[in-house]
Short mmCIF file of C-alpha atoms in Angstrom, two decimals:
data_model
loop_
_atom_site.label_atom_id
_atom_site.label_comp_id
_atom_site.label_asym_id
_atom_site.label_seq_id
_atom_site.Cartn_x
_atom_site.Cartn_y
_atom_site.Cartn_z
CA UNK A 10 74.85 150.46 158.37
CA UNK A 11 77.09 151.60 160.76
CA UNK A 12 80.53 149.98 161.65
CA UNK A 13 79.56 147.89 165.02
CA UNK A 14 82.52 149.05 166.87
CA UNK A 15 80.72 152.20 166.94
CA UNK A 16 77.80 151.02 167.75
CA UNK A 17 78.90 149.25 170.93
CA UNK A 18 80.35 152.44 172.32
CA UNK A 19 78.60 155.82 173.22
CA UNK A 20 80.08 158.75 170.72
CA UNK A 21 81.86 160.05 174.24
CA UNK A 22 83.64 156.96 174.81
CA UNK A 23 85.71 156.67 171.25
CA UNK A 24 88.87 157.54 172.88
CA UNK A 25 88.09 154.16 174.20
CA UNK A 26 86.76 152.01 171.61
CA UNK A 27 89.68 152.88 169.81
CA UNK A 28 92.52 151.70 172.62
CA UNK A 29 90.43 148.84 172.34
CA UNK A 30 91.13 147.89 168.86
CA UNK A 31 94.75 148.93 169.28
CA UNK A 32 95.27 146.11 171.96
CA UNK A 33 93.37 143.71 169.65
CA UNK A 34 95.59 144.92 166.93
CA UNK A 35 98.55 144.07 169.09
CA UNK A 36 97.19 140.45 169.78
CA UNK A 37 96.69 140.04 166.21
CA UNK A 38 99.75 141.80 165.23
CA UNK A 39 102.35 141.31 167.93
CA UNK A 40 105.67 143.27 167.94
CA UNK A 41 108.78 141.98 166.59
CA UNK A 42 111.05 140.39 169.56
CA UNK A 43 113.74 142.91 171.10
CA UNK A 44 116.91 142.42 169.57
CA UNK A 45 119.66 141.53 172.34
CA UNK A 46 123.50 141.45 171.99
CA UNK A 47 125.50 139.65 174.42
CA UNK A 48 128.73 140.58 175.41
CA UNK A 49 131.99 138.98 177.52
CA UNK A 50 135.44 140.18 177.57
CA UNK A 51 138.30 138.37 178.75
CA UNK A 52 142.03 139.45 179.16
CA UNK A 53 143.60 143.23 179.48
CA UNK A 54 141.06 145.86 179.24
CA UNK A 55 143.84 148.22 177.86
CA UNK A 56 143.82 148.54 174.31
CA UNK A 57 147.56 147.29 173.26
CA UNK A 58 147.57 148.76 169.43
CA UNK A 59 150.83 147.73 168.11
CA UNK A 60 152.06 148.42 164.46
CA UNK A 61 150.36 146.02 162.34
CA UNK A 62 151.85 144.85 158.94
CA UNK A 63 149.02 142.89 157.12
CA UNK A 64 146.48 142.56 155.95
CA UNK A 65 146.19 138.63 156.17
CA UNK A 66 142.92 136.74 156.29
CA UNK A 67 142.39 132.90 157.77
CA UNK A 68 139.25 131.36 156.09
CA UNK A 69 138.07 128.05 157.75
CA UNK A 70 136.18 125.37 156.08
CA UNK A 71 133.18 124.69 159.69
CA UNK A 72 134.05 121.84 161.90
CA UNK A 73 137.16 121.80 164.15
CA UNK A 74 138.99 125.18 163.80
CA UNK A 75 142.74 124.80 163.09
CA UNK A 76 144.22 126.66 165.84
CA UNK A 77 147.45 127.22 164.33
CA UNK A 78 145.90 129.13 160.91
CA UNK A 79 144.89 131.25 163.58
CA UNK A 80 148.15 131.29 165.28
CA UNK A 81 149.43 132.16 162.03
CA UNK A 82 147.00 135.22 161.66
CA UNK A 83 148.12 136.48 165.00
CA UNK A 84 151.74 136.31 164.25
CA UNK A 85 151.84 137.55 160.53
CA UNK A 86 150.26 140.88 162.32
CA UNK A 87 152.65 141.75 164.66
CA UNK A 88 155.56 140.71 162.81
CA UNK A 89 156.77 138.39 165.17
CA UNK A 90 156.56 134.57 166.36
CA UNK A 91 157.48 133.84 169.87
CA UNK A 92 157.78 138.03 171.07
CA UNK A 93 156.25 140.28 173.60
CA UNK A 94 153.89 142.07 170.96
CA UNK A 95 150.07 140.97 172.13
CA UNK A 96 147.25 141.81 170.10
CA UNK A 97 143.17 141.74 170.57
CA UNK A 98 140.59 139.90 168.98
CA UNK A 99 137.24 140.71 168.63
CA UNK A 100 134.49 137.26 167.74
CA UNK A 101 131.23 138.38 166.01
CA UNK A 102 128.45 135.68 166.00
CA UNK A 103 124.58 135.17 165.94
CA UNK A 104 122.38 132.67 167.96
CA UNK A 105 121.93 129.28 166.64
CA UNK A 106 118.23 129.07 164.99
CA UNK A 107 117.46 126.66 167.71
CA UNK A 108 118.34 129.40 170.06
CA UNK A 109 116.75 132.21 168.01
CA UNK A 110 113.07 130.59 168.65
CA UNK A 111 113.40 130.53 172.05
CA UNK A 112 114.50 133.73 172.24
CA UNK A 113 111.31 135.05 169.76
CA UNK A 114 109.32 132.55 171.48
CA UNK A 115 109.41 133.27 175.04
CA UNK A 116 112.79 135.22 175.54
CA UNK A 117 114.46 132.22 177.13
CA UNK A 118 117.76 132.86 177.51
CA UNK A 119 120.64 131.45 175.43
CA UNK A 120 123.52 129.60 177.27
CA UNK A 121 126.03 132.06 176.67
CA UNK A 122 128.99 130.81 178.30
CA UNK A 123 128.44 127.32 177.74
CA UNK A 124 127.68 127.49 174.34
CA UNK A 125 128.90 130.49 172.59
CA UNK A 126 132.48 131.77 174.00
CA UNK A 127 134.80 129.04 172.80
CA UNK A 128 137.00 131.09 171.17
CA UNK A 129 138.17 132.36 175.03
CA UNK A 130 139.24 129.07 176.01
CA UNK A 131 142.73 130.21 173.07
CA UNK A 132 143.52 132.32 176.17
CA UNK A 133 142.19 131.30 179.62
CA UNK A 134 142.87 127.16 178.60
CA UNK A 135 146.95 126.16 179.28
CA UNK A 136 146.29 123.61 176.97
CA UNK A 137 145.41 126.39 174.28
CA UNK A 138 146.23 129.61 174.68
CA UNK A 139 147.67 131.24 171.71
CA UNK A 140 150.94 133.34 171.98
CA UNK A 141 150.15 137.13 171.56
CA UNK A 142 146.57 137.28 172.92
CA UNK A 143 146.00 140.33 174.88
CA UNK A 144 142.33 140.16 175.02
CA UNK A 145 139.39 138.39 173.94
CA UNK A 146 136.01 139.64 173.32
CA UNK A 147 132.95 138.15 171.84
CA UNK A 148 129.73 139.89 170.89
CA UNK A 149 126.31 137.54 170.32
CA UNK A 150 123.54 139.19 168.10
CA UNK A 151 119.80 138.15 167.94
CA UNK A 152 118.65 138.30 164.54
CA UNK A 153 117.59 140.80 163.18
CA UNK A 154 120.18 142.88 164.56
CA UNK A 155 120.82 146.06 161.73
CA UNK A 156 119.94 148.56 164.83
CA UNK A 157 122.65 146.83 166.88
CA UNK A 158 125.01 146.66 164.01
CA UNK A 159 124.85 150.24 164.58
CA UNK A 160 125.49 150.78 167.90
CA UNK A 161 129.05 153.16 168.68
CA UNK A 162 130.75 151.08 171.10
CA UNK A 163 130.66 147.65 169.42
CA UNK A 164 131.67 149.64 166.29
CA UNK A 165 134.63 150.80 168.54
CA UNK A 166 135.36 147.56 170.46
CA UNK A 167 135.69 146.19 166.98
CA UNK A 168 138.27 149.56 165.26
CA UNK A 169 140.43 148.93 168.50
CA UNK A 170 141.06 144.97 167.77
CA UNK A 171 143.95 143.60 165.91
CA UNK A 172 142.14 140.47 164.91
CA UNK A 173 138.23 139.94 164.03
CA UNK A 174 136.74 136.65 163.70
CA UNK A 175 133.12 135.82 162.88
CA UNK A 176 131.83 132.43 163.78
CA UNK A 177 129.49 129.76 161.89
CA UNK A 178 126.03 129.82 161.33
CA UNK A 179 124.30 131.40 158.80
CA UNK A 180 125.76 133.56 155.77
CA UNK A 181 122.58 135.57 155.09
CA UNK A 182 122.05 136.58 159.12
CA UNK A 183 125.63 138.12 158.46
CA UNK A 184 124.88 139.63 154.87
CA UNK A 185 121.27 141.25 155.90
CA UNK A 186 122.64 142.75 159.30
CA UNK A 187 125.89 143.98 158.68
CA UNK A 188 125.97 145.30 155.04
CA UNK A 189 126.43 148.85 154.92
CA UNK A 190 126.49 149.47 158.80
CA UNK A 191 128.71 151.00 161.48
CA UNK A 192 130.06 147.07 161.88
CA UNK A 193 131.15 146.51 158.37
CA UNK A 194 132.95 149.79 158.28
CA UNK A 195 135.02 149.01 161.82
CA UNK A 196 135.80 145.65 160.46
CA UNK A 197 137.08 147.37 157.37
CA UNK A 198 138.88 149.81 159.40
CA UNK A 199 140.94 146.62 160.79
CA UNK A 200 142.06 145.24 158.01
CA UNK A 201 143.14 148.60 156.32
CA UNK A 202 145.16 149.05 159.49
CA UNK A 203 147.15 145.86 158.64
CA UNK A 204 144.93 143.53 161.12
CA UNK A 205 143.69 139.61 160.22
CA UNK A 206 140.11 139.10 159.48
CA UNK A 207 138.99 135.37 159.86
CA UNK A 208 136.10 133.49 159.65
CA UNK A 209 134.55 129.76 159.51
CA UNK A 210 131.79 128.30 157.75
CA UNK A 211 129.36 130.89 156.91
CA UNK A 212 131.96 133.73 158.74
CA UNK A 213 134.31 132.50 155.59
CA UNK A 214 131.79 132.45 152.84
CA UNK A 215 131.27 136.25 153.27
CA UNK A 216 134.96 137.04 152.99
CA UNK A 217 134.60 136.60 149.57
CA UNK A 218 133.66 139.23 146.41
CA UNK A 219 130.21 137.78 145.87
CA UNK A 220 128.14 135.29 148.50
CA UNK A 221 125.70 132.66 148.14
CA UNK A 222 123.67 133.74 150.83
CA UNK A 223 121.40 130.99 151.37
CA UNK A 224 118.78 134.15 151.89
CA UNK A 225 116.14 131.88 150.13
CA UNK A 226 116.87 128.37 151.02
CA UNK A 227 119.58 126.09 151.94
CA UNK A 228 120.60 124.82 147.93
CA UNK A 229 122.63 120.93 147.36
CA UNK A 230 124.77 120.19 144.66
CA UNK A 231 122.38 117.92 142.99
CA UNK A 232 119.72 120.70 142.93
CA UNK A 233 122.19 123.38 142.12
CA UNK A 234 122.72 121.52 138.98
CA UNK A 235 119.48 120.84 138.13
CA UNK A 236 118.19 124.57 138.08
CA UNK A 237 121.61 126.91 138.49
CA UNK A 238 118.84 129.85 139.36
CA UNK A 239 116.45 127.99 142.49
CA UNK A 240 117.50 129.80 145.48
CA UNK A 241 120.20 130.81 144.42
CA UNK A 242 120.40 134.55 145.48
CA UNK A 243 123.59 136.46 145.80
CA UNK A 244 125.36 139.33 147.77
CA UNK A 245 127.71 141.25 146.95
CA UNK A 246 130.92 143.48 148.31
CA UNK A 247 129.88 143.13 151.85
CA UNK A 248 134.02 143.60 152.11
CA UNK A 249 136.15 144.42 149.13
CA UNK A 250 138.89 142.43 150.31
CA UNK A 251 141.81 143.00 147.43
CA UNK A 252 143.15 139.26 147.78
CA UNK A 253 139.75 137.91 147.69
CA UNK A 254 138.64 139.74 144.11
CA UNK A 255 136.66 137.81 141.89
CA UNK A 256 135.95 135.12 144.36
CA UNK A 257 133.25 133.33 146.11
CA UNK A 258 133.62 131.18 149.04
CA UNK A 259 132.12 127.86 150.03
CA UNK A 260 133.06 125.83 152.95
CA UNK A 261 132.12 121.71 154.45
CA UNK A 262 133.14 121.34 150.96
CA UNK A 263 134.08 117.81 150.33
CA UNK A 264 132.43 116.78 153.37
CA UNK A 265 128.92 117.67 152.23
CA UNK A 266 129.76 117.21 148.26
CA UNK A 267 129.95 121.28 147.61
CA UNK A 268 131.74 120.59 144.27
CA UNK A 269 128.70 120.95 142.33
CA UNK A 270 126.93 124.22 143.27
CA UNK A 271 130.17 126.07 143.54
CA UNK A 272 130.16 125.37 139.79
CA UNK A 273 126.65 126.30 139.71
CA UNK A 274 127.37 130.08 141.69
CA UNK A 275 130.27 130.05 139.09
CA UNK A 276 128.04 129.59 135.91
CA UNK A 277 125.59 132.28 137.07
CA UNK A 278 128.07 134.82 137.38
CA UNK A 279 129.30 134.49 134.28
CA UNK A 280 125.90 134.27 132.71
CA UNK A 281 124.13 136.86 134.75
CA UNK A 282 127.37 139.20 133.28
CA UNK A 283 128.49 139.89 136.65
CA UNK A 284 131.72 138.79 135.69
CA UNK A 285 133.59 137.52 132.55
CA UNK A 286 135.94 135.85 135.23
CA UNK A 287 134.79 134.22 138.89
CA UNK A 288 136.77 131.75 140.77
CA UNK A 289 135.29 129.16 143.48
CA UNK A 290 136.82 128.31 146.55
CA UNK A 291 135.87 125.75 148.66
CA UNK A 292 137.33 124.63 151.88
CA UNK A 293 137.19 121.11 153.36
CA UNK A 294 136.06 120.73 157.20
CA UNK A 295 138.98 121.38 159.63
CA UNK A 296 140.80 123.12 157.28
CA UNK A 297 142.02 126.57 156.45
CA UNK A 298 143.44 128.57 153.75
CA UNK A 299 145.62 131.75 155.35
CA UNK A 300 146.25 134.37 152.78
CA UNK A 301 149.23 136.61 153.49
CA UNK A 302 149.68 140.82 152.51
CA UNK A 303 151.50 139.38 149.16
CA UNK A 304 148.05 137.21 148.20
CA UNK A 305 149.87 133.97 148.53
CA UNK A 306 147.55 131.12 149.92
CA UNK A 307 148.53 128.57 151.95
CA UNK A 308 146.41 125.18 153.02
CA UNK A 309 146.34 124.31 156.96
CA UNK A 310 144.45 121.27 157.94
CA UNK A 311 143.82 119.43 161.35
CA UNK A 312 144.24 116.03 159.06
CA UNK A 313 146.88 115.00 156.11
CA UNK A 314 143.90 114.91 153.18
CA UNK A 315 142.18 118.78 153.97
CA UNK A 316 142.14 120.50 150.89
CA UNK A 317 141.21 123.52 149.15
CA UNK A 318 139.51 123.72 145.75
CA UNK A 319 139.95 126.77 143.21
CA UNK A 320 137.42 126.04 140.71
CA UNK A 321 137.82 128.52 137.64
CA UNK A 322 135.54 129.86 135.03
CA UNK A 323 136.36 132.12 132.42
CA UNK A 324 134.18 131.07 129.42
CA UNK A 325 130.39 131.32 129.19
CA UNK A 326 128.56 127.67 130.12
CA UNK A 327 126.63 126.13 127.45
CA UNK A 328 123.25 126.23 128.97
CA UNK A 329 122.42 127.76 132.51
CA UNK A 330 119.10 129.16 132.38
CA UNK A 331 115.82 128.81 134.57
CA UNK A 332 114.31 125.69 134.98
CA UNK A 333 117.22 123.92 133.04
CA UNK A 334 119.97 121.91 133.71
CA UNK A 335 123.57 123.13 133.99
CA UNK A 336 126.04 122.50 130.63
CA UNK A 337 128.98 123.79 131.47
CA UNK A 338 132.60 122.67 129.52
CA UNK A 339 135.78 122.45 131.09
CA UNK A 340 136.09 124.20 134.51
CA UNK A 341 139.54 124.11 135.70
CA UNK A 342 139.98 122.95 139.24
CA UNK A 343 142.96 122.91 141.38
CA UNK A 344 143.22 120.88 144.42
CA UNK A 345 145.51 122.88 147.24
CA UNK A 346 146.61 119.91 149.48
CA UNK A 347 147.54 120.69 153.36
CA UNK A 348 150.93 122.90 153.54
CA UNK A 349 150.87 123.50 149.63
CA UNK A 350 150.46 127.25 148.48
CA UNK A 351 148.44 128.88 145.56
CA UNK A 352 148.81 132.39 144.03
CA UNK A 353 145.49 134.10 144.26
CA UNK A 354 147.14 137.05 142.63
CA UNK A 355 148.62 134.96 139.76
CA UNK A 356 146.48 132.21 139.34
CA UNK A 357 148.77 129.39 137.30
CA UNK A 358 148.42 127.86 133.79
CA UNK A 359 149.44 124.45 135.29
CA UNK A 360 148.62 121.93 137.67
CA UNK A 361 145.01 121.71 137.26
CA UNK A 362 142.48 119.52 135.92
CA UNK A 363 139.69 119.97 134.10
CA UNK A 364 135.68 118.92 134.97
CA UNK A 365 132.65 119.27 132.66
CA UNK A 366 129.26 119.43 133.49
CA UNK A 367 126.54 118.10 130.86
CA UNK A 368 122.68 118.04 131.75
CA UNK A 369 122.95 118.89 135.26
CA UNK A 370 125.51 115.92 135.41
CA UNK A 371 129.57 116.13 136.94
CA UNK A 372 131.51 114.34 133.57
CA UNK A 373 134.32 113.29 136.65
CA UNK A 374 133.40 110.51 138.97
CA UNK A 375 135.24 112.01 142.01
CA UNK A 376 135.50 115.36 141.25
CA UNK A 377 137.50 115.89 143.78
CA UNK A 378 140.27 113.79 142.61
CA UNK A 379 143.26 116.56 142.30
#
């Protein structure tokens, strides 16, 4: 029997019959929605490029951003505190999910201005403005966005800035987009220059040696410790930031009880022999932790109690396998208060305390304790 598509058509008319099944194709199959990146620029279009002398890096634990860790970043650069030197700094960020849909949806439009250029207001507001801002520029990516991530002058606007920030939202949008494209290598270029690379919430997590990338699912600390290996999928080395070796990154930390699946990355990268050594850090809300060019971290909080957690492993857990709760002896965490330091590069022998987990269970009642 012949194929009725065929059959409805004369043999003359298959040129046709077959742009016929091509649009139905289409309805069936429509094409991905057209990537977008939104751009605004504020300040001196002139690129200042002054002699840098970091690198430094200002991770933020989400909520309110300390303005003065980024201060901080903008004055270890230049040298200075209270000079002429002015540098530029270059945001990175993707659309909100909420605003994603829309955008696949029906292209609506996102609210640009309203709702994705705060970061401007630290030189156009009085009542913010950092010292030593030049310029400020922001570029907003659609997901996917690898093509974009590709694209010369973003690559450029980003080599010519003195400071990069990436914004909140989601860690794996960042690790699936910008791994091993023209973006990563200009932010790289900025830091080897002696520039500050920040980030909050997910733009901190993937500062980090190895990141949780939530690529799979969103994962709690209760289910993290349950099963160390559902949804839990890593990246790795999307930078190779020196002061960050041998590190992961969480952030929200004591806010939305992190304590437990940062043990849980730790115990599958020491059992998946990706490291004999890996070392957790997790940042409250409304917090930072600076790192200057000597590795030295430093806590900066918006409130007295924002902390910092370095949670160390450097012994194989007990059990951490599939489908089995976590056993894991004697983690050593350190609790970095606001304005106290910690040596990345030396990590001490003191001041710690130590936290076991048994059957997918936190031995500590408030882990957090310090």
């Amino acid at each position: 029997m012949k194929i009725p598509v065929l059959e409805l058509f004369p043999a003359k008319s298959k040129l046709m019959s077959l742009a016929v099944v091509f649009c139905c194709l289409l309805l069936l199959f429509p094409a991905p929605a057209r990537a977008e990146v939104w751009h605004q620029s504020n300040g001196n279009s002139q690129d200042v490029n002054p002699p840098l002398v970091g690198p430094v890096y200002d991770l933020g634990g989400g909520g309110t951003d300390v303005d003065r860790a980024i201060q901080w970043a903008i004055d270890q650069v230049r040298g200075c505190q209270d000079c002429s030197k002015t540098v530029d700094l270059v945001v990175l960020r993707f659309l909100t999910d909420e605003d994603q849909e829309a955008w696949d949806r029906s292209k609506k439009q996102p609210d640009i201005k309203n709702d994705y250029l705060k970061y401007h207001s630290l030189l156009l507001d009085p009542q913010q403005r950092l010292q030593g801002l030049d310029s400020i520029e922001t570029y907003v990516f659609t997901n996917p966005a690898r093509q974009e991530a590709e694209q010369p002058q973003i690559a450029q606007a980003i080599e010519k800035a003195e400071v990069v920030f990436l914004a909140g939202g989601d860690q794996c949008k960042y690790a699936r987009n910008f791994k091993g494209t023209a973006i990563e290598a200009a932010i790289e270029s900025v830091q080897a220059r002696g520039g500050a690379i920040g980030g909050t919430s997910a733009g901190a997590m993937i500062q980090g040696e190895w990141i949780f990338n939530a690529c799979s699912d969103a994962v709690i600390s209760d289910d993290a410790l349950a099963d160390p290996y559902e949804d839990i999928l890593f990246t790795d080395n999307l930078f190779q930031w020196r002061a960050l070796k041998g590190t992961i990154v969480d952030t929200h930390f004591y806010q939305d009880d992190r304590m437990g699946r940062a043990m849980a990355f730790v115990a599958r990268l020491l059992r998946d022999g990706i490291t004999p050594r890996a070392l957790a850090i997790g940042i409250d809300e409304g917090t930072s932790l600076v790192i200057n060019q000597q590795g030295m971290a430093q806590v900066m909080a918006n409130e007295r109690d924002g902390s910092a957690y370095l949670i160390l492993g450097d012994h194989q857990p007990e059990v951490c396998e599939r489908n089995k709760p976590l056993s894991f002896s004697n983690y050593r965490v350190w609790r970095v208060r606001n304005g106290q330091t910690f040596d990345l590069k030396n990590i001490p022998a003191t001041d710690y305390y130590q936290v076991s987990v048994k059957r997918g269970r936190i031995s500590s009642s408030n882990p957090y304790r310090g």
